[in-house]
XYZ file of C-alpha atoms in Angstrom:
185
model
C -0.582 -0.028 -0.137
C 1.284 3.477 -0.850
C 1.836 6.159 1.979
C -1.276 7.854 1.855
C -2.729 5.006 3.794
C -4.883 4.605 6.547
C -5.877 1.939 8.936
C -9.956 1.955 9.020
C -11.783 0.373 11.613
C -15.458 -0.572 10.702
C -17.790 -1.068 13.637
C -14.812 0.084 16.128
C -16.646 0.836 19.182
C -14.390 2.032 21.466
C -11.243 1.518 18.859
C -9.330 -0.263 22.274
C -8.645 -2.542 18.326
C -7.960 0.146 15.769
C -5.521 1.925 18.596
C -3.085 -1.378 19.280
C -3.427 -1.592 15.370
C -2.742 2.154 15.125
C 0.167 1.983 17.551
C 1.924 -1.435 15.591
C 1.670 0.324 11.978
C 2.688 3.020 12.036
C -0.482 5.042 10.240
C -3.106 7.105 10.992
C -6.292 5.575 11.839
C -10.227 5.796 11.659
C -12.493 4.282 13.345
C -15.832 4.009 12.638
C -18.890 3.704 14.365
C -23.358 3.936 13.522
C -22.468 4.975 17.754
C -21.742 8.807 18.320
C -20.789 7.404 22.329
C -18.264 5.237 20.366
C -17.094 6.403 18.326
C -15.516 10.214 21.063
C -14.261 7.045 22.628
C -12.217 5.746 19.481
C -11.396 9.276 18.674
C -9.499 10.037 22.341
C -8.369 5.451 22.253
C -4.583 6.989 20.303
C -3.499 10.409 18.930
C -4.243 9.589 15.626
C -7.524 8.354 15.198
C -10.074 10.495 13.783
C -13.486 9.420 13.896
C -16.643 9.277 12.477
C -20.181 8.109 12.629
C -21.457 6.444 10.112
C -24.010 3.173 9.057
C -21.511 0.643 6.937
C -24.594 -0.226 5.011
C -25.235 3.915 4.200
C -21.933 3.586 2.678
C -18.757 4.575 4.832
C -17.450 7.730 4.065
C -13.302 6.972 3.460
C -12.351 7.857 0.520
C -11.638 4.658 -1.818
C -8.860 2.240 -1.765
C -7.921 4.903 1.098
C -6.960 1.352 3.778
C -4.122 -0.710 4.106
C -5.835 -2.216 6.661
C -9.079 -2.343 7.541
C -10.631 -3.516 11.017
C -13.812 -5.895 11.254
C -14.589 -7.160 14.587
C -17.826 -8.933 15.965
C -19.247 -5.613 13.930
C -21.633 -5.686 11.073
C -20.280 -6.410 7.743
C -20.260 -4.821 4.607
C -18.221 -6.314 1.675
C -18.974 -4.138 -1.276
C -17.977 -0.980 1.014
C -14.956 -2.825 3.054
C -13.601 -3.583 -0.878
C -14.499 0.154 -1.904
C -12.402 1.007 0.957
C -9.223 -1.494 0.797
C -6.409 -0.106 -1.068
C -5.682 -2.783 -3.895
C -1.874 -4.241 -2.433
C -3.849 -4.429 1.665
C -6.010 -6.311 3.346
C -9.184 -6.277 5.206
C -9.397 -8.477 8.383
C -12.264 -10.160 9.927
C -12.804 -11.826 13.587
C -15.682 -13.683 14.121
C -16.592 -15.509 17.485
C -16.602 -19.344 17.206
C -19.214 -21.920 17.899
C -18.060 -22.485 21.383
C -17.454 -18.886 22.143
C -18.448 -18.018 25.663
C -20.602 -21.289 26.142
C -20.228 -20.690 30.066
C -22.401 -18.096 29.387
C -24.122 -19.165 26.836
C -25.517 -22.215 28.996
C -25.520 -19.423 32.355
C -27.938 -16.259 30.760
C -29.183 -17.740 28.144
C -27.061 -15.564 25.684
C -27.210 -15.986 22.003
C -25.646 -18.901 20.382
C -23.248 -18.288 17.551
C -24.998 -19.761 13.718
C -22.332 -22.808 13.314
C -23.147 -21.800 9.164
C -20.381 -18.567 9.908
C -17.689 -19.401 8.469
C -19.909 -20.733 4.541
C -22.530 -17.406 4.715
C -18.834 -15.008 5.719
C -17.396 -17.007 2.957
C -19.850 -16.161 0.591
C -20.698 -12.855 1.509
C -17.585 -11.944 0.848
C -16.205 -14.732 -2.010
C -16.728 -12.239 -5.078
C -14.269 -8.833 -3.438
C -12.198 -10.981 -1.787
C -10.100 -13.938 -1.729
C -9.617 -16.064 2.181
C -4.831 -15.724 2.146
C -5.046 -16.475 5.615
C -7.762 -18.041 8.966
C -6.607 -17.811 12.181
C -8.176 -19.958 15.257
C -7.882 -18.789 18.663
C -8.694 -20.305 21.485
C -8.401 -19.974 25.602
C -10.402 -19.686 28.273
C -10.468 -16.194 30.343
C -11.237 -15.609 34.335
C -13.967 -13.264 34.591
C -14.465 -11.553 38.144
C -18.305 -10.497 37.882
C -18.221 -7.185 37.349
C -16.344 -8.410 33.842
C -19.553 -11.676 33.143
C -21.776 -8.403 33.487
C -19.620 -6.493 30.757
C -18.968 -9.040 28.199
C -23.258 -10.083 28.541
C -23.890 -5.786 28.241
C -21.800 -6.260 24.932
C -23.774 -6.028 21.207
C -26.794 -7.779 20.837
C -26.396 -9.930 24.424
C -27.177 -6.769 25.880
C -31.104 -7.137 24.624
C -31.269 -10.539 24.817
C -30.090 -11.165 28.757
C -30.075 -9.643 32.162
C -25.784 -8.383 32.823
C -28.135 -7.722 36.694
C -27.947 -11.862 38.003
C -24.969 -11.607 37.716
C -23.544 -12.404 40.842
C -19.720 -14.338 40.285
C -17.390 -14.824 37.960
C -16.858 -17.605 35.374
C -14.178 -19.293 33.432
C -14.960 -18.935 30.159
C -14.276 -19.811 26.555
C -12.520 -17.074 24.486
C -12.754 -18.418 21.056
C -12.744 -16.771 17.479
C -11.898 -17.139 14.238
C -9.768 -13.924 12.209
C -9.961 -13.765 8.948
C -7.131 -12.003 6.839
C -8.745 -11.291 3.143
C -7.294 -9.805 -0.393
C -9.009 -8.099 -2.355
C -9.805 -9.903 -5.362
């Protein structure tokens, strides 16, 4: 990618992952999130991050071919817009939960499970625009305190389906995700 590229995080949330990549790669970052509160957090996550409030499905307000790296961690994915924004020599990194992810909390608190067809759906979604050039499964056990368990339950779609107020103790929890590295076609 050329010297004018940046790191873009679609569905950046607080900017946690983007800040680490910006620091490691040395390029500026753009956090894109539909939440103005998340965008404010992301803008403060690193001095070289700017943030914009936008819905990825309505169009990403980033110049075409601008991203040497495009991150998408547990966020909605718009393959068309991602392809438009990624530099031809760049990569998109998409991180999704595996079937075992948070299985202990799913059982205990009735959280939403992961669709077993997620890998096939992801490949179908990106197949025309991206090639999968790498897959990296990450699995480990985490010891979470009660407050951390409540925070995990309160993230993402589970916030609408489970009551984090019910949490009274910590838990050993399976963390299982898969990172896909995608090259634009």
